[in-house]
XYZ file of C-alpha atoms in Angstrom:
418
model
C 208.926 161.560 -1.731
C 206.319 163.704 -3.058
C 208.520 166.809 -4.055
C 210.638 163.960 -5.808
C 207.453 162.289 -7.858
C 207.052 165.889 -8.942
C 210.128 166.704 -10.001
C 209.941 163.476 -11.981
C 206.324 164.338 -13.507
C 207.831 168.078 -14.501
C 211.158 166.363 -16.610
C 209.393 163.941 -18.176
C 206.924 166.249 -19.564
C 209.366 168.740 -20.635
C 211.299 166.118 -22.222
C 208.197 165.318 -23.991
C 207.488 168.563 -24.942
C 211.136 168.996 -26.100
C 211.224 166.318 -28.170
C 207.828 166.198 -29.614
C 206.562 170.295 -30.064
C 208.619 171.815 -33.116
C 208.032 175.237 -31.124
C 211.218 175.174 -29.013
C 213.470 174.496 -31.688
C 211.801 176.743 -34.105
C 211.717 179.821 -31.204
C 215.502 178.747 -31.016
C 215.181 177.963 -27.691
C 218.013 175.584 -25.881
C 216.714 173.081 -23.440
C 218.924 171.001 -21.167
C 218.782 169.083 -17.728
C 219.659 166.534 -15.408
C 218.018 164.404 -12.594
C 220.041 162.228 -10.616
C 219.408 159.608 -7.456
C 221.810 158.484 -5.286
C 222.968 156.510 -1.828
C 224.942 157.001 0.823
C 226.562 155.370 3.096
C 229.432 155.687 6.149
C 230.961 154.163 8.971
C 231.601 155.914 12.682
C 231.068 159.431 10.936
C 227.699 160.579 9.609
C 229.481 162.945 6.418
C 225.724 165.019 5.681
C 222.646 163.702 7.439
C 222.138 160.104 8.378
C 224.530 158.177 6.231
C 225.490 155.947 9.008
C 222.724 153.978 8.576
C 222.516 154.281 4.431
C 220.588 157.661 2.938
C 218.704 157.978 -0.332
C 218.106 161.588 0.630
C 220.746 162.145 -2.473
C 219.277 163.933 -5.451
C 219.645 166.610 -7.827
C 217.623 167.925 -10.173
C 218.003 170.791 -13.204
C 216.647 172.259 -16.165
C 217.445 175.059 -17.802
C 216.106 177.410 -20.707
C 218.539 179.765 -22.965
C 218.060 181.298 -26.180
C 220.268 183.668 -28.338
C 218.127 187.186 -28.887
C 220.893 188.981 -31.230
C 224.272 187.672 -32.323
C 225.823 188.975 -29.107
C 222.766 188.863 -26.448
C 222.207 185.649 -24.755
C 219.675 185.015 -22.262
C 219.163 182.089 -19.724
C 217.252 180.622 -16.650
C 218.299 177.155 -15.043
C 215.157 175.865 -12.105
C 217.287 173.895 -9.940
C 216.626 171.434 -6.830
C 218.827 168.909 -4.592
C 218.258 167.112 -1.415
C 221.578 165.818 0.358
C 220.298 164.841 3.773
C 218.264 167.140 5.506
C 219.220 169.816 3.367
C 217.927 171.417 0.424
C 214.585 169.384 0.538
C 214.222 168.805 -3.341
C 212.695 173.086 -2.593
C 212.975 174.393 -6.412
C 215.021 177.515 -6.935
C 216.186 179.440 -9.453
C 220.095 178.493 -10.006
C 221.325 180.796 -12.072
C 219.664 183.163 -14.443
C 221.214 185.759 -16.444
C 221.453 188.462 -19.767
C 225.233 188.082 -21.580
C 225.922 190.687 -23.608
C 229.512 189.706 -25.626
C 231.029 192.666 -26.788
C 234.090 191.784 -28.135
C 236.094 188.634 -27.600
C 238.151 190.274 -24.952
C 234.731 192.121 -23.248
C 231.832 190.980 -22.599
C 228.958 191.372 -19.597
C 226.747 189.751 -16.979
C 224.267 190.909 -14.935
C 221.658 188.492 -12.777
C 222.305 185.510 -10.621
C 225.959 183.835 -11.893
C 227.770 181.492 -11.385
C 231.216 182.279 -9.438
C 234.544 180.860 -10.461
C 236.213 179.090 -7.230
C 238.740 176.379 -8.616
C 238.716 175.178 -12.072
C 234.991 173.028 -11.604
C 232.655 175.185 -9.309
C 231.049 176.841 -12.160
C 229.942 172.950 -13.480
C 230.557 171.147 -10.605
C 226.341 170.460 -10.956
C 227.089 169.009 -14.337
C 227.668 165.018 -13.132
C 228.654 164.056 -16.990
C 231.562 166.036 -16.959
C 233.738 163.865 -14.524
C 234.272 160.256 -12.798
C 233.982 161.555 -9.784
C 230.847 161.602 -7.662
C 232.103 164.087 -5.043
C 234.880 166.638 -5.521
C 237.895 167.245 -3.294
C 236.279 168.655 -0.160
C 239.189 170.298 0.233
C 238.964 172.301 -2.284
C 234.701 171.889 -2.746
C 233.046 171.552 0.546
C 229.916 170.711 0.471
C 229.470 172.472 3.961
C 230.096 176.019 2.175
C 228.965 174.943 -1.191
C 225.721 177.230 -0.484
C 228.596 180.545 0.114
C 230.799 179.777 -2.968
C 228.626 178.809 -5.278
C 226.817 182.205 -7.097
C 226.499 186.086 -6.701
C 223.589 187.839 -7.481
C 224.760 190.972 -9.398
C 226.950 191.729 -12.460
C 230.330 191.217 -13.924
C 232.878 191.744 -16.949
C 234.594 188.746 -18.884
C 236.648 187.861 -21.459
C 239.213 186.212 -23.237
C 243.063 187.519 -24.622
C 244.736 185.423 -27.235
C 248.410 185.271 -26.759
C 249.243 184.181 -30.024
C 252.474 181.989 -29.505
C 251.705 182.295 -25.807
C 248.514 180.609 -25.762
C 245.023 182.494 -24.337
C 243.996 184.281 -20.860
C 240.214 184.203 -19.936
C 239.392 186.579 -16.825
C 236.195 186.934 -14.827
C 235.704 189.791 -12.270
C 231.921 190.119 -10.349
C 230.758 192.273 -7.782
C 227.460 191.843 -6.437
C 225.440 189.721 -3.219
C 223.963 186.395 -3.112
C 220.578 185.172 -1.129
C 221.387 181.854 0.873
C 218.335 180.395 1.348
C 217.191 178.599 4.541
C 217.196 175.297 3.451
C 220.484 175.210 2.300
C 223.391 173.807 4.546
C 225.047 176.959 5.825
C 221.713 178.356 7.325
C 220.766 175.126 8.128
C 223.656 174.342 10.414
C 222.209 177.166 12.538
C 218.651 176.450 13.230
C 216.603 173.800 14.148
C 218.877 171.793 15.870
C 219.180 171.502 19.981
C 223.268 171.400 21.022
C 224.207 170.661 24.662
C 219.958 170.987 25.567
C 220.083 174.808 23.757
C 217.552 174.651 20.849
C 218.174 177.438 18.052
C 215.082 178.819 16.818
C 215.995 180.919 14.267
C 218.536 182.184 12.405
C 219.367 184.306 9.343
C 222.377 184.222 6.395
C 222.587 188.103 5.014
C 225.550 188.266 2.482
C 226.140 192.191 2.072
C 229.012 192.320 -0.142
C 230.801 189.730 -2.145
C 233.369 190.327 -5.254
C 234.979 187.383 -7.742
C 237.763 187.423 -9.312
C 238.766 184.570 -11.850
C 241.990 184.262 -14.367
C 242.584 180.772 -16.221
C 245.907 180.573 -19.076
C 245.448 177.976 -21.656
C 249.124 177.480 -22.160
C 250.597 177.270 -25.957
C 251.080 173.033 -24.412
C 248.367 171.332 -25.783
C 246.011 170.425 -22.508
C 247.510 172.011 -20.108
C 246.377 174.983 -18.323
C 246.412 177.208 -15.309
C 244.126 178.950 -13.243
C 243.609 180.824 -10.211
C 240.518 182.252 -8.339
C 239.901 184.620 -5.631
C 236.404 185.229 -3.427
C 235.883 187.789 -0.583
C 232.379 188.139 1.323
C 231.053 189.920 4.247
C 228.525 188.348 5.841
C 226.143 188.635 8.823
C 224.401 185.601 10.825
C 222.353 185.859 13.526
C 221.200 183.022 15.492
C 218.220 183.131 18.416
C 218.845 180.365 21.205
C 218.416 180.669 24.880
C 221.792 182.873 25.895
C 221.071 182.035 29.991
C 222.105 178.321 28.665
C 225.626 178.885 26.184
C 226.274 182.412 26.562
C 228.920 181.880 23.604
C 228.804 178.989 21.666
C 231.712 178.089 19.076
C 232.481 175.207 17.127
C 235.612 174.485 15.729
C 235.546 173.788 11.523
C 232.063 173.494 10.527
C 229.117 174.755 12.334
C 230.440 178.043 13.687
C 228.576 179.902 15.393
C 228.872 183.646 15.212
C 227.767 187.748 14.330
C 229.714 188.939 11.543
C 232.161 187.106 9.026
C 234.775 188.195 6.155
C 235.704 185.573 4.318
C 238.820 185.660 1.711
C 239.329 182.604 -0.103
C 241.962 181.389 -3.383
C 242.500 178.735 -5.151
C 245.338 178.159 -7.607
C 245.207 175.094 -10.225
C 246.892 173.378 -12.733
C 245.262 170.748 -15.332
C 247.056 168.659 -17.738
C 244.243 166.644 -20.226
C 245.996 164.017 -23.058
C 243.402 162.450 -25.013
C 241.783 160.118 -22.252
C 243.618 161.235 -19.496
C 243.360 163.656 -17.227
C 245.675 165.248 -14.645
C 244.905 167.794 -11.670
C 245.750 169.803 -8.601
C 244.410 172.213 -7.129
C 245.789 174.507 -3.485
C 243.200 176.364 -1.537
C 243.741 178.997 1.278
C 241.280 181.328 3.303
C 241.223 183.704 6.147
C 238.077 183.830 7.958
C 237.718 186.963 10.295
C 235.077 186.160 12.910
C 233.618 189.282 15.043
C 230.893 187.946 17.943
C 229.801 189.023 21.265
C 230.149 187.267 24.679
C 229.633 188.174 28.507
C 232.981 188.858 29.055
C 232.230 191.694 25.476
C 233.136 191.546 22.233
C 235.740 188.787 20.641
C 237.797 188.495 17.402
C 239.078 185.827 15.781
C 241.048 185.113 12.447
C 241.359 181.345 11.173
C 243.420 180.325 8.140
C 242.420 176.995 6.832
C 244.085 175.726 3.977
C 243.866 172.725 1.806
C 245.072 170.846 -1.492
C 244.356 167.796 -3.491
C 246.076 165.965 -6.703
C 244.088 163.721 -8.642
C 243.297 162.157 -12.173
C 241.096 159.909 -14.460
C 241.148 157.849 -17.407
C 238.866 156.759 -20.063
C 239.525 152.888 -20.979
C 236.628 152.625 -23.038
C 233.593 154.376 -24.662
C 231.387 153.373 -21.299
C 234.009 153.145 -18.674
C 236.155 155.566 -16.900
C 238.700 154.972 -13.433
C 238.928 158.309 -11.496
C 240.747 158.739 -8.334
C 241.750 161.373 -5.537
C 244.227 162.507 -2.574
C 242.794 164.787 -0.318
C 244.178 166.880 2.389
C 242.207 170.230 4.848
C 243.421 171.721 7.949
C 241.186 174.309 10.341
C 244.131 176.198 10.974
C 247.375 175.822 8.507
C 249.779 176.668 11.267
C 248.432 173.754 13.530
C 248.247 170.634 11.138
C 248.279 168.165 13.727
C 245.771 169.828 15.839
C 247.644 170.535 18.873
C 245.857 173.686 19.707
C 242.966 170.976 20.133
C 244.472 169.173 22.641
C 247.283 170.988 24.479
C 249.460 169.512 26.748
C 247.641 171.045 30.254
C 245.702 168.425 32.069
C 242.680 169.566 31.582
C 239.979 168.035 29.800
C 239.982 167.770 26.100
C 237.603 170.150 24.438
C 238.177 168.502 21.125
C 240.300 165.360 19.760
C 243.366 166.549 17.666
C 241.433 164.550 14.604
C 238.830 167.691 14.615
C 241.913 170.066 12.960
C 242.405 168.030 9.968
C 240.719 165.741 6.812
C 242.764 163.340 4.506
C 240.562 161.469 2.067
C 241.644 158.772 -0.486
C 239.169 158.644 -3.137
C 238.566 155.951 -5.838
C 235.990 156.928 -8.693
C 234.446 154.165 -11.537
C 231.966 155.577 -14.077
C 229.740 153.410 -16.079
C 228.183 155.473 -19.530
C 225.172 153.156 -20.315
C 224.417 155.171 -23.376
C 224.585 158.851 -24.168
C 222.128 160.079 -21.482
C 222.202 157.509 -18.509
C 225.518 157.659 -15.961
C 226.251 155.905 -13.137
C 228.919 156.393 -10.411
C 230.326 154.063 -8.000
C 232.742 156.212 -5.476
C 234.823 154.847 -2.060
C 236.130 156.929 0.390
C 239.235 156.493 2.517
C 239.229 159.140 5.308
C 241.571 160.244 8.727
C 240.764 163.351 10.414
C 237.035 164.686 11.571
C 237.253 168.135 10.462
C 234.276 169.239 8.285
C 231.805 166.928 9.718
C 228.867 169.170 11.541
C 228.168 168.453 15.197
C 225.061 168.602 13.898
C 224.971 165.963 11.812
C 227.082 163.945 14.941
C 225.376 164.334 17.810
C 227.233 163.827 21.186
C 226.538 160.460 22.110
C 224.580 159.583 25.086
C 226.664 156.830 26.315
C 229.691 158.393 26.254
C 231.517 157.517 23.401
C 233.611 159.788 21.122
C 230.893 162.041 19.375
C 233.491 161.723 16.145
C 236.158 158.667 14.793
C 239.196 159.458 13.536
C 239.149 157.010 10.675
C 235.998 156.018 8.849
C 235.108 155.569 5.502
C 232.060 156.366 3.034
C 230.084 155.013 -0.076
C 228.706 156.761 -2.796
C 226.393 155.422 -5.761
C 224.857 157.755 -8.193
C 222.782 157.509 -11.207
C 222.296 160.702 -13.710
C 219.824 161.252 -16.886
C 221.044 164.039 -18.426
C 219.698 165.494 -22.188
C-alpha cells in the first residue's frame, strides 16, 4: 500500500508540474502516463495470485519523458511499475529507454532497452486506452511469459517501404539481451515457493542472446493489414532447492523447471479496422528446447505449443465500446486433447488431460468517462487448466483436484491516462 501511495504522490506532482511549469513545454519535452487500479476475481482456478478469493493486487503504473534533439534524433525514458498478484510489487523500473536516430523513411536505428514486436499489440499492450479489452488473448499474450517477450536490451534497424499501388511494408529486426528482473513472474515462478515440501531458495533468469524480427503490410484495402513476428532466445535458469528431496522436478505448461532453454516463437496476424469496428486474428507457434540434468544424466526435451484467437470490438458511442474474444492454447500442438497427460496404462494420473489445453470466451465493455478516465468491465469463460502456475494452485490438502477444468474470471479496471 505504501509503494502504491507513492506512486500516487509522484503522478500527481508531475502532472502538476506538467501542467503548471512552462519549462517542459518550452524545453520541448513530451510527457505522458498512466496509472491504473483494478480487481480480480475467479472461481476453482486462482489465474495470478489469490484471485479466488477477489485481489486488488492489480495495478500499473507509467510515465514517460521524450524529447526531439535534431529533426531525426529522438530520445526517450518511460519509469514503469505493476503489481498483478505477488508479482512485480509496484518495484519501479525503467521500461523502455532509448536514442532513435531516423535516417531515411526506409532506415532508421535503435539502440537501448526496446520494445519487441510479438503480435500486432505487444509493443502497446501497456497502453489500456488503446483497446476494450482488459486482458489480451493469452494465447497469443501470456501473462506468464509477458516478462520474456516483452523488451531486448540492445539495438536494432527499422523502417518503412511504400508500395505505391501496393500499399506500405514496415520491418523491425533487433539483436541484443534483456535483464528479467526477480520480481517479475518468470523468475518468480522459481523461487520462494515450497512444492511437494521442497522450498526453492534461489534462483536466477540470465537471457544471453535474443534476436526480433518484425514485418507488418498495410494493404492498398483501407484498414486492413498484415503482420507477422518472429522471437528466438537462449536462456539459462538455475534454481537452488534441496536435490535429496525432487531430484528432477518438471511441470508441465507453466512453471517449468529447468537448466538451459531456446525458445523460438511466431506469430502471424491479420486486422481489418472500418470506422468503429474492429476485426482480428492472430496464430501463434513456438518450439521450446529444454536441456536439464537428472540422476539418471542429462535430458532433452522439445515442446511445440501453439495457439490462436479471433476477436473484435465496436464503438457504439463516444463513451462506450463492446469488445469480445475466442481463445484457444495447447502445451503440445500434436496432443490437443491431452492424452499424453493421461494415457491409457493404469497407472496413476500424473496430470488431468485439462492441464494440455486453454479455451477462453471473453466479453469486453469499456466505459470513456471523459478524455483521461477509462474503465473496463471484462468476463471470462474458460475450459482447460493449462497456463495456470502450480504455484499460484497449490495441491490441496484434502485431496481435491489441485486444478478445475472449467472456471471462470472477473476483471474490473480503471485507467487515468494524460
Amino acid at each position: 500500500m505504501k509503494k502504491i501511495l507513492n506512486i500516487v504522490t509522484i503522478t500527481m506532482a508531475l502532472l502538476f508540474a506538467a501542467g503548471n511549469c512552462p519549462a517542459f513545454e518550452e524545453a520541448g519535452i513530451d510527457i505522458h502516463g498512466f496509472i491504473s487500479q483494478g480487481y480480480l476475481t475467479s472461481t476453482e482456478n486462482n489465474f495470478i495470485g489469490d484471485t479466488e478469493d477477489g485481489s486488488f493486487e492489480f495495478s500499473e503504473f507509467g510515465i514517460n519523458f521524450s524529447k526531439e534533439l535534431t529533426e531525426k534524433l529522438r530520445v526517450g525514458i518511460q519509469f514503469f511499475s505493476k503489481d498483478l498478484g505477488p508479482y512485480g510489487n509496484n518495484d519501479v523500473e525503467i521500461d523502455w529507454a532509448y536514442g532513435d536516430y531516423r535516417w531515411k523513411d526506409w532506415m532508421g536505428f535503435r539502440i537501448g532497452k526496446l520494445k519487441a514486436p510479438h503480435g500486432l499489440y505487444n509493443e502497446t499492450r501497456d497502453v489500456d486506452m488503446l483497446r476494450s479489452w482488459i486482458f489480451l488473448p493469452q494465447s497469443v499474450y501470456p501473462e506468464v511469459i509477458r516478462d520474456a517477450t516483452l523488451n531486448l536490451l540492445g539495438g536494432g534497424i527499422y523502417g518503412g517501404i511504400d508500395l505505391g499501388v501496393g500499399g506500405n511494408v514496415s520491418y523491425q529486426g533487433m539483436i541484443g539481451t534483456q535483464n528479467i528482473d526477480a520480481n517479475e513472474h518468470l523468475a518468480q515462478t522459481l523461487k520462494g515457493v515450497t512444492w511437494g515440501g521442497t522450498e526453492v531458495t534461489n534462483a536466477a533468469v540470465n537471457v544471453e542472446n535474443k534476436y526480433v524480427l518484425g514485418l507488418t503490410w498495410d494493404t492498398p484495402f483501407y484498414g486492413l493489414r498484415f503482420g507477422g513476428t518472429y522471437q528466438k532466445m537462449d536462456l539459462d535458469m538455475v534454481s537452488e532447492f534441496d536435490f535429496t528431496q525432487h531430484p528432477v522436478i518438471y511441470y508441465y505448461g507453466a512453471g517449468t523447471w529447468y537448466d538451459q532453454l531456446t525458445s523460438e516463437t511466431s506469430v502471424v496476424s491479420i486486422e481489418y479496422t472500418w470506422n468503429n469496428l474492429l476485426l482480428v486474428g492472430e496464430y501463434m507457434w513456438a518450439k521450446r528446447v529444454l536441456d536439464y540434468a537428472s540422476q539418471a544424466g542429462p535430458v532433452h526435451e522439445v515442446h511445440k505449443p501453439d495457439g490462436w484467437y479471433v476477436g473484435g470490438s465496436y464503438r457504439f458511442t463516444d463513451w462506450f465500446e463492446l469488445g469480445s474474444y475466442y481463445s484457444e492454447y495447447y502445451g503440445e500442438r500434436t496432443d490437443r486433447d491431452g492424452k499424453s497427460l493421461n494415457p491409457d496404462t493404469g497407472l496413476p494420473v500424473f496430470d488431468p488431460s485439462h492441464r494440455a489445453y486453454r479455451k477462453d470466451l471473453t466479453l469486453s465493455t469499456r466505459f470513456d468517462v471523459n478524455a483521461y478516465w477509462v474503465i473496463k468491465l471484462e468476463g471470462h469463460l474458460i475450459n482447460g487448466s493449462n497456463q495456470l502456475s502450480g504455484f499460484d494452485n497449490l495441491i490441496p490438502t484434502d485431496g481435491s483436484e489441485q486444478f478445475e477444468e472449467d472456471w471462470q474470471m472477473f476483471a474490473v479496471k480503471m485507467t487515468f491516462s494524460f
